[in-house]
Every structure is written in C-alpha cells, then in structure tokens.
mmCIF file of C-alpha atoms and ligand atoms in Angstrom:
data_model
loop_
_atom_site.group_PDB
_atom_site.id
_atom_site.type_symbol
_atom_site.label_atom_id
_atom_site.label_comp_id
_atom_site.label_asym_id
_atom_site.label_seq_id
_atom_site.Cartn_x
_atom_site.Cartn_y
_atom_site.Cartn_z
ATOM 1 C CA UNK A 1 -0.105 47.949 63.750
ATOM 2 C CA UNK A 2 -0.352 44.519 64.346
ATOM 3 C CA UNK A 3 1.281 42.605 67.117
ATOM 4 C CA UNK A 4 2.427 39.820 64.851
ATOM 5 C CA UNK A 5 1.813 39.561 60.645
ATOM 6 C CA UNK A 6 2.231 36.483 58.555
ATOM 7 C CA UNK A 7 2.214 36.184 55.403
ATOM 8 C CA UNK A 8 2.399 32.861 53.594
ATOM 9 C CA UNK A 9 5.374 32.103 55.548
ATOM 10 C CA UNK A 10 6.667 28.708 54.895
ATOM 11 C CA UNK A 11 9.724 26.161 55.528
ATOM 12 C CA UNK A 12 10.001 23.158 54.494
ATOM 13 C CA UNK A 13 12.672 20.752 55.715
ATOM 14 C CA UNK A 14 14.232 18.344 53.317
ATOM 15 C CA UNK A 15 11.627 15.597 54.251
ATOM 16 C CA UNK A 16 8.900 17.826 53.139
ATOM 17 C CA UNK A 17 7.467 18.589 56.150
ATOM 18 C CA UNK A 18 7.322 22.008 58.018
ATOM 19 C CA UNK A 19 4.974 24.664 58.218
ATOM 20 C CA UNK A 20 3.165 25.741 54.263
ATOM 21 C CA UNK A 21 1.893 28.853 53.952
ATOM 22 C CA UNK A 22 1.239 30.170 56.967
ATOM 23 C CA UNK A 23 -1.154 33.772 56.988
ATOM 24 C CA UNK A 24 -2.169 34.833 60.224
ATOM 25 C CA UNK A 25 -2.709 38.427 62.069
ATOM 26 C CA UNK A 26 -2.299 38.865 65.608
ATOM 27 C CA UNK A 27 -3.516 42.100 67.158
ATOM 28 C CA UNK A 28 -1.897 43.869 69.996
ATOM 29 C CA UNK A 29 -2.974 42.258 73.433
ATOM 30 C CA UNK A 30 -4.277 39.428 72.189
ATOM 31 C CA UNK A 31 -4.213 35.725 73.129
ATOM 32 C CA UNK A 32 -4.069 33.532 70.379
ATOM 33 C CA UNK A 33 -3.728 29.897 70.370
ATOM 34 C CA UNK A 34 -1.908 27.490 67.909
ATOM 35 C CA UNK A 35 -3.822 24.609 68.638
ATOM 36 C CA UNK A 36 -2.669 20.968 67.136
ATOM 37 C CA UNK A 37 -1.505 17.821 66.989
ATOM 38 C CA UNK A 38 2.388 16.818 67.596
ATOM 39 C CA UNK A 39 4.402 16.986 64.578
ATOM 40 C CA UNK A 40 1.961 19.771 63.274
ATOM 41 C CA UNK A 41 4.815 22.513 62.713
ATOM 42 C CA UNK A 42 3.747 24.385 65.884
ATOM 43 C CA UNK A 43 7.010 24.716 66.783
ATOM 44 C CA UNK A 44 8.839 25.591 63.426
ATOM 45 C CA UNK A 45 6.613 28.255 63.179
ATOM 46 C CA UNK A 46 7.265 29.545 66.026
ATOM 47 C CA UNK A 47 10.739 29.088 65.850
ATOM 48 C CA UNK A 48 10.225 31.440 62.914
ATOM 49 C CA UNK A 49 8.822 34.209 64.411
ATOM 50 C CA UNK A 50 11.455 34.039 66.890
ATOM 51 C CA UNK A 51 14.704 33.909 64.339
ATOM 52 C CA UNK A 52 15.756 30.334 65.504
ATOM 53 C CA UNK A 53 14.517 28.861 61.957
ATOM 54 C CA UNK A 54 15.383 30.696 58.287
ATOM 55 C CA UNK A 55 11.548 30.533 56.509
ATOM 56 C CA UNK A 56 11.887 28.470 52.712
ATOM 57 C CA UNK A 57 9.499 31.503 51.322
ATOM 58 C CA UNK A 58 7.052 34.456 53.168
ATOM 59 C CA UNK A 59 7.635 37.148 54.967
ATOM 60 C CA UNK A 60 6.352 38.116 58.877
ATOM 61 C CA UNK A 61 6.770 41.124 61.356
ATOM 62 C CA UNK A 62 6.399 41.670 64.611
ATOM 63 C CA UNK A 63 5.086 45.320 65.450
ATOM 64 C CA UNK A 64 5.872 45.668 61.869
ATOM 65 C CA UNK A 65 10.002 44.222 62.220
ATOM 66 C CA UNK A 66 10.526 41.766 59.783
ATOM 67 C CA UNK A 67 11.211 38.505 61.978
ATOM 68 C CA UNK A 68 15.207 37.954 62.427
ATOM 69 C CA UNK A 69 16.040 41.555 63.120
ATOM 70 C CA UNK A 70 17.697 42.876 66.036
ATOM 71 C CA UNK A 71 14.594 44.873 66.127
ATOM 72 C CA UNK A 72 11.957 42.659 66.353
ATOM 73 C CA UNK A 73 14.305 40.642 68.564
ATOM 74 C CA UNK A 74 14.171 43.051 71.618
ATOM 75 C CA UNK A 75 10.361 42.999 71.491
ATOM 76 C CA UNK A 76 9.973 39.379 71.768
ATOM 77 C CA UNK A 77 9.966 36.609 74.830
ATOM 78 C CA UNK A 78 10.376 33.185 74.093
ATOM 79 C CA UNK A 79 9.981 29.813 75.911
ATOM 80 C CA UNK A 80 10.828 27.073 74.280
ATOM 81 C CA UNK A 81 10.046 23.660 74.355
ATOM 82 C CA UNK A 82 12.473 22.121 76.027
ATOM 83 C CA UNK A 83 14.588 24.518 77.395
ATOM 84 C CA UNK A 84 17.638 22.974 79.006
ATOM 85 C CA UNK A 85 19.072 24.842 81.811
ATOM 86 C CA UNK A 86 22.685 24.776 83.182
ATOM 87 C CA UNK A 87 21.563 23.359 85.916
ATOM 88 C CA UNK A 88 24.535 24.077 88.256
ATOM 89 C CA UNK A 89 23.290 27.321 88.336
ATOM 90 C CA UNK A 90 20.683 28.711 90.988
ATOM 91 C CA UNK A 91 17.144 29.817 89.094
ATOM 92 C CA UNK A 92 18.679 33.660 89.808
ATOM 93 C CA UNK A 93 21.652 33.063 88.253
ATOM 94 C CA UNK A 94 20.163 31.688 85.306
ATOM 95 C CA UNK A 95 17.783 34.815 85.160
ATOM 96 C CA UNK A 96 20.443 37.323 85.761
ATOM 97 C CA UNK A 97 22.277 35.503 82.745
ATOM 98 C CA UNK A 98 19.733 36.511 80.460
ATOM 99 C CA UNK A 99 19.250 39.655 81.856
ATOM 100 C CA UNK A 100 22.191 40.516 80.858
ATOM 101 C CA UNK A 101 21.998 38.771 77.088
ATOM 102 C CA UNK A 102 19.004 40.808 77.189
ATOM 103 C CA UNK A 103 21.009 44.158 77.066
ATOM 104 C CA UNK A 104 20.269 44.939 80.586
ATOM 105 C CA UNK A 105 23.009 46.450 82.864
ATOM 106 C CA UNK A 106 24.228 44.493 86.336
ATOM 107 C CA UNK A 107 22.521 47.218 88.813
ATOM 108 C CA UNK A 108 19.133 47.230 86.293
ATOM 109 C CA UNK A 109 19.360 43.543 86.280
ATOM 110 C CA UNK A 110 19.350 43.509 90.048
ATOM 111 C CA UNK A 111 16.935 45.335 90.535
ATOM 112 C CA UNK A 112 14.354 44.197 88.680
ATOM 113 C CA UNK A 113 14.838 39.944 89.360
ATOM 114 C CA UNK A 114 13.559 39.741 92.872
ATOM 115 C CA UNK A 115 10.563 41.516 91.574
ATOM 116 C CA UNK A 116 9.975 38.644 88.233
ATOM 117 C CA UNK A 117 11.016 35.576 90.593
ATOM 118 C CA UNK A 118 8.172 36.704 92.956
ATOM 119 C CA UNK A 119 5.919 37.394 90.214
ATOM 120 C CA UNK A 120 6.516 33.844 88.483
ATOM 121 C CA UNK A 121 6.215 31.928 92.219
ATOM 122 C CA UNK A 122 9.501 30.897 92.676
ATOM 123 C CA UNK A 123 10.481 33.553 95.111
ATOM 124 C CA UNK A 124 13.517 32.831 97.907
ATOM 125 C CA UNK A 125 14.225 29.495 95.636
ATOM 126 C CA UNK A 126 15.868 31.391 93.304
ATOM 127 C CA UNK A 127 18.400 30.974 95.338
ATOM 128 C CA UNK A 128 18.993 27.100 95.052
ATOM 129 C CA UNK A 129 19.872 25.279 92.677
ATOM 130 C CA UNK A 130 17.853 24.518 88.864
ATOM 131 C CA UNK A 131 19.111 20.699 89.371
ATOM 132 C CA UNK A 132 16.606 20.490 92.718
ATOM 133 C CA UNK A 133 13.585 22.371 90.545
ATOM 134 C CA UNK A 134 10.430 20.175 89.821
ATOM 135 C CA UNK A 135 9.463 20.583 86.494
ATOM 136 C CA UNK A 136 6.903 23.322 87.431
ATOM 137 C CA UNK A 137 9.607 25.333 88.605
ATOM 138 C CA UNK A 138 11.748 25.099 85.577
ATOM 139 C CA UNK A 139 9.012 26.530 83.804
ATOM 140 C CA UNK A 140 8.658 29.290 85.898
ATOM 141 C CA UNK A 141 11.970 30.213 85.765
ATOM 142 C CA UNK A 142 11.839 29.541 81.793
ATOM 143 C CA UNK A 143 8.910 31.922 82.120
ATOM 144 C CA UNK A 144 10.511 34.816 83.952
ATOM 145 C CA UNK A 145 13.467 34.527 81.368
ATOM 146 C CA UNK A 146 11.114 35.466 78.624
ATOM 147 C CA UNK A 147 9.738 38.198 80.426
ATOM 148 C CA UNK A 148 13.016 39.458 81.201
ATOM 149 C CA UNK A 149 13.746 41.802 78.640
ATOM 150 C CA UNK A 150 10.108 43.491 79.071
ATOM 151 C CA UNK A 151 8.969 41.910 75.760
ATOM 152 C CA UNK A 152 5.558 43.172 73.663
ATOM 153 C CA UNK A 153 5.003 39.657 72.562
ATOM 154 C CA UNK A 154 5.760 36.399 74.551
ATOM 155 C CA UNK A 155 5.759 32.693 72.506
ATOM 156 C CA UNK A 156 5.459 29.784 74.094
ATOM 157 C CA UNK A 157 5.953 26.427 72.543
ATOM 158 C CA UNK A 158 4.032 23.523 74.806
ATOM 159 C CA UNK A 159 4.618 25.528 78.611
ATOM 160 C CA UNK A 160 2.262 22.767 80.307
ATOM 161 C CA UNK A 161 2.817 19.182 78.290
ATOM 162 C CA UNK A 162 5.744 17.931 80.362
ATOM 163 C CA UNK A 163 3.243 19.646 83.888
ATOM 164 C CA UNK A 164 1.499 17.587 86.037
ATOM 165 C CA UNK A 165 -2.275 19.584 86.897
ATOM 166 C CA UNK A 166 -1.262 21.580 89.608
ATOM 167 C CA UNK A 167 1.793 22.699 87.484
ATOM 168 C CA UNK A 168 -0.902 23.331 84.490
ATOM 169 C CA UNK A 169 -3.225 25.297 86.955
ATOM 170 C CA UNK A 170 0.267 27.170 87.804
ATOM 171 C CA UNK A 171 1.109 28.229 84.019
ATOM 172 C CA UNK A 172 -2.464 28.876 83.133
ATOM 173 C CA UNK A 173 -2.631 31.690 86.453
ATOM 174 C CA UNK A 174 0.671 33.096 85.126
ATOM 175 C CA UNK A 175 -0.341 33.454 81.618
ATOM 176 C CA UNK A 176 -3.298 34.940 82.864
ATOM 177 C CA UNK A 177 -1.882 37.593 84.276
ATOM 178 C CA UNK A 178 0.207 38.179 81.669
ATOM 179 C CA UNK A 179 -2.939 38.535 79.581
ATOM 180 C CA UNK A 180 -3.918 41.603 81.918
ATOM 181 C CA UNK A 181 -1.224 43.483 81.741
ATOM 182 C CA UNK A 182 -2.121 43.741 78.133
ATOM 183 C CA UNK A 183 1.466 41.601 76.548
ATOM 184 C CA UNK A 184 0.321 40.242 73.516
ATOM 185 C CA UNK A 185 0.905 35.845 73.924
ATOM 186 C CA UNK A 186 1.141 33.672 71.033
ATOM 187 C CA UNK A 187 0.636 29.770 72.493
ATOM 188 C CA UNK A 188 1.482 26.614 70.731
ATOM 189 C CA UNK A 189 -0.303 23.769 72.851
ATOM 190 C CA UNK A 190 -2.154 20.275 71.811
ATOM 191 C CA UNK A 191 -4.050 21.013 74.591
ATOM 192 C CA UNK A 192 -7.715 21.722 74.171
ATOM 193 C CA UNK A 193 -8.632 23.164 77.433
ATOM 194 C CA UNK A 194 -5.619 25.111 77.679
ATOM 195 C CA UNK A 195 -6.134 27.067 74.325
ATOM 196 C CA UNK A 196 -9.756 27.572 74.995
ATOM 197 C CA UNK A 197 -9.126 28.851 78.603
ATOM 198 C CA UNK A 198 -6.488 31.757 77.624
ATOM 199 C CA UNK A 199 -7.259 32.391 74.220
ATOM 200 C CA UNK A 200 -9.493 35.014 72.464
ATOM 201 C CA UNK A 201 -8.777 33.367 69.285
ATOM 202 C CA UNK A 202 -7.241 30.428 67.750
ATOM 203 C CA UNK A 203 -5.758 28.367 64.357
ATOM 204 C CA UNK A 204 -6.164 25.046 63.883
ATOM 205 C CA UNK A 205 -2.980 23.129 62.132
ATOM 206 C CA UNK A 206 -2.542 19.982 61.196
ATOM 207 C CA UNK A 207 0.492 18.768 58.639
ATOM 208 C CA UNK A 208 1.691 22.426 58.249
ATOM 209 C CA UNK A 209 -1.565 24.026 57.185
ATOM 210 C CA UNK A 210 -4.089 25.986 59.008
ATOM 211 C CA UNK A 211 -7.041 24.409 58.391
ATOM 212 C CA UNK A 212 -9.905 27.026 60.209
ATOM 213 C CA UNK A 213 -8.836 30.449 62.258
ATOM 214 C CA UNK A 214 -11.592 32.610 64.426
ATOM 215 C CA UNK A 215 -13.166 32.976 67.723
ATOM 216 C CA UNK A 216 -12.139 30.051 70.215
ATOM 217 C CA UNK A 217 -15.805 29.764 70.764
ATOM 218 C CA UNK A 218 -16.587 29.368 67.367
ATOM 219 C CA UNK A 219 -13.733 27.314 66.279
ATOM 220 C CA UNK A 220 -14.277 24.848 68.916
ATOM 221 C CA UNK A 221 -17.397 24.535 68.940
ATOM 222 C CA UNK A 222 -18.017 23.628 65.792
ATOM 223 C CA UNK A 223 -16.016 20.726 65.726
HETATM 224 P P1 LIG B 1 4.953 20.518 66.487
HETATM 225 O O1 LIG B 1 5.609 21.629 67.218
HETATM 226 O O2 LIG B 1 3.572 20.843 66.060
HETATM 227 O O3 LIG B 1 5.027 19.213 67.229
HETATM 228 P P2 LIG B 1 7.248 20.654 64.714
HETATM 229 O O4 LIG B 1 7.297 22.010 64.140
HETATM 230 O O5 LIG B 1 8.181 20.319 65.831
HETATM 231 O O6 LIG B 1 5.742 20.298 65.115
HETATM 232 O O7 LIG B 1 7.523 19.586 63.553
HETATM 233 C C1 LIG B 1 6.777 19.594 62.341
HETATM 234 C C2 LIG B 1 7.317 18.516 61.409
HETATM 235 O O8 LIG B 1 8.597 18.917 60.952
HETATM 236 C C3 LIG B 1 7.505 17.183 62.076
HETATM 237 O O9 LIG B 1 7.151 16.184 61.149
HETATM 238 C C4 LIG B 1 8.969 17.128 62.394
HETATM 239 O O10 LIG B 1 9.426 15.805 62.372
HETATM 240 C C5 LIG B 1 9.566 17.940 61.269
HETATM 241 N N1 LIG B 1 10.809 18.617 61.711
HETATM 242 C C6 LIG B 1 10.926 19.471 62.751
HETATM 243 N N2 LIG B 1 12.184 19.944 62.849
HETATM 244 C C7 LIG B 1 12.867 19.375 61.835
HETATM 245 C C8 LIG B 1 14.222 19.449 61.374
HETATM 246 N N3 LIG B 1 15.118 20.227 61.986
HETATM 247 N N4 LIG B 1 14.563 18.725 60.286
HETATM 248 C C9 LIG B 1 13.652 17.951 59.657
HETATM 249 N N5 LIG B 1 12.367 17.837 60.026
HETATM 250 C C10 LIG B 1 11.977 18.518 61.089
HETATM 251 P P1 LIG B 2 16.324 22.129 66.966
HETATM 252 O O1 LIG B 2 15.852 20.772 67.401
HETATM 253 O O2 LIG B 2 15.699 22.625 65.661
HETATM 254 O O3 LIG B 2 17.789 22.347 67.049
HETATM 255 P P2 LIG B 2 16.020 23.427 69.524
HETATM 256 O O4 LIG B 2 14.746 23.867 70.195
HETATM 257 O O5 LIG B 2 16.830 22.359 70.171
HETATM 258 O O6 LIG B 2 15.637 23.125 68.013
HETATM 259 O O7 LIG B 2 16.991 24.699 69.293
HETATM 260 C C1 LIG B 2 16.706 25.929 69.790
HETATM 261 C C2 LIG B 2 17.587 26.173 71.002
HETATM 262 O O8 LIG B 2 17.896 27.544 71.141
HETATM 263 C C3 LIG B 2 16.847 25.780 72.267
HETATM 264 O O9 LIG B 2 17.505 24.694 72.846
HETATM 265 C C4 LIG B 2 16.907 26.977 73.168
HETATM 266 O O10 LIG B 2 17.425 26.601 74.426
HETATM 267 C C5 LIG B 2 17.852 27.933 72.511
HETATM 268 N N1 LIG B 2 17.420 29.373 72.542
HETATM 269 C C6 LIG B 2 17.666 30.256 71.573
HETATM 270 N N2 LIG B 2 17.190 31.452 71.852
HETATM 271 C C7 LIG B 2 16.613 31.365 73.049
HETATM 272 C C8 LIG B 2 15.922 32.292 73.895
HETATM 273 N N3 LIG B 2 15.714 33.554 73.553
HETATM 274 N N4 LIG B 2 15.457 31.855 75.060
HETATM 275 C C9 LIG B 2 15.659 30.585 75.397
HETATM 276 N N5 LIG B 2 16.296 29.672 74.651
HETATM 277 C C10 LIG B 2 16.769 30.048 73.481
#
C-alpha cells in the first residue's frame, strides 16, 4: 500500500497554469521532496492531495483513500504556506482548536498538547500570545497543528522560506524527527539543501510538469 498514489492528476486554472499530469508514488515512511521553482504548482498539488483544490482530471489516494474523503482526511497533516493564525489566541489555544476540529475530545485534547508543544520547542509559550511569536514559532505551532490529529502523512508547503537559519536549522531537526518515528512527509520547498538534507527521494517540477523523479543523490547530482 502506498503512502500516497498519483496518477496523472492535473488542474488547470483558467490561465492555463497549474499542475499537468502529475504521476508519482510515495511509499510508507518515506521523505520525498517536491523540489522547484516559485510558481511551479508545488502548492496546487499539494493542495490536492489535501482536498483544498478540486483536480481538472486524475485520480490520487492516500493509503489507498481517494484524496477529498473524510477518510483520507483523518490520515493527513497539513501546513500550509501561509497559515494565518488568530492571533489573539495563545499558541495552546490555537492547538486545542484544532484538536478539537480534529475529532479529538476536550480531556484527550488536554492531555496530549503539553506533550506536542514540548515536542515542537515551544513549550511554557504556549501560553502567550501567537501575536508576540517570531516567525519560527508560528511554524512550530503550525507544525504541532498538523501533527495533531496523529496523521500517517504530513505535507508541508515551503515550512522554512519565510525562516531566518536558525529557524531553518529548527524545522529541519523537527522534520527529522518526524522522519524517525517512521510518518511518511511529503515537502514542497525551492530549497536545495533543504530537500537534499531530509529527503530519500525527490521530483523535480517546473511549469506543472515533473521533469526527472529518483534518488536525491542521483537527481541532484546530475544536474
Ligand atoms: P508553487 O507552489 O510552486 O509556487 P503554485 O501551485 O502556487 O506554485 O502556483 C502554480 C501556478 O498556478 C502559478 O503560476 C500561479 O500563479 C497559478 N495559480 C495558483 N493558484 C491559482 C488560482 N487560484 N487561480 C489561478 N492561478 C493560480
Ligand atoms: P488560495 O490562495 O487558493 O485561496 P489558501 O492557501 O489561501 O489558497 O487557502 C487555503 C486556506 O485553508 C489556508 O489559508 C489555510 O489556512 C486553510 N486550511 C484549510 N485546511 C487547513 C488545515 N487542515 N490546516 C491548516 N489550514 C487549513
């Protein structure tokens, strides 16, 4: 079973761009990269996967759900792009808002957020306010939101562009460890070094087509 299927999965948006024809397999656990430039259709494919964005033709799964379902839904994490926070809230208020669009009762919801703000690094600041977060932060806490529901497959659209280093050293340890504890990650990023750090494989896009898929080390090196 694979962790994510695609089969020439395509949308195009009335200006004729998009994503054409997408075909990609991800197996379970692994890292793979979407690697290219801005404007690519990184994130309409992604967007996809995730039910946000009807496809124009194809088909995908996601542990063999087609993509949009309920079902393949409650098996997915997402972090999008720009993810704009009500930032009145504190970080664990924002969290235990999801937890609970996630389907998760108060007293399971309690329980498990101390435990995913320490393991994303924002710890005791959960308790002030998003509006005081760096932008490092507000990816951690859009971080711990997609791990929330205790998803099988996490996408992330861009997590470091808008991070200064440190805050890119930050999201590469995290995604790391998410890498060990075997969740399959799916990582849209114009970022070279990013990709090839976290990746096992990767696709190249550019204008909505894949133009070379394999082994980072092969893909990247060839070029
Ligand atoms: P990336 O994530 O690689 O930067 P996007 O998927 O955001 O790429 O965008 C791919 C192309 O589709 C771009 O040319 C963008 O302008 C266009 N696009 C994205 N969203 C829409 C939309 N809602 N309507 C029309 N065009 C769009
Ligand atoms: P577009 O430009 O095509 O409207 P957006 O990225 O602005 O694309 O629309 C998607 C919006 O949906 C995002 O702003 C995001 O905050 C929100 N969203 C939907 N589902 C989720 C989710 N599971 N986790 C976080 N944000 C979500």
């Amino acid at each position: 079973q694979a962790a994510i299927e695609a089969v020439a999965l395509t949308k195009e948006y009335e200006n004729g761009r998009g994503c054409r024809n997408i075909t990609l397999r991800v197996e379970q656990g692994e890292a793979f990269g979407f690697l290219g430039p801005n404007g690519a259709g990184k994130s309409t494919f992604v967007k996809m996967l995730v039910g946000l964005v009807g496809p124009t033709s194809g088909q995908a799964t996601i542990w063999g759900q087609p993509i949009g379902s309920l079902e393949a839904r409650r098996l997915i994490g997402y972090l999008p792009e720009l993810y704009r926070y009500q930032e009145w809230l504190t970080g664990q208020e924002v969290l235990m808002l999801h937890a609970r669009l996630c389907g998760l009762s108060k007293d399971e919801a309690k329980r498990t957020l101390p435990e995913l703000l320490e393991e994303v690094g924002i710890g005791l600041r959960g308790q002030d306010r998003v509006k005081h977060y760096s932008k490092g932060m507000q990816q951690r806490l859009g971080l711990a939101c997609a791990l929330v529901g205790g998803p099988k497959v996490v996408f992330l659209d861009e997590p470091s562009s808008a991070l200064d280093p440190l805050g890119r050293l930050d999201v590469r340890h995290l995604l790391l460890r998410l890498r060990q504890r075997g969740i399959t990650i799916f990582l849209n990023s114009h970022l070279l070094e990013e990709v090839e750090t976290l990746c096992d494989r990767v696709a190249l896009l550019n204008d909505g087509r894949i133009l070379q898929t394999g082994a980072v080390r092969d893909v990247l090196q060839e070029k």
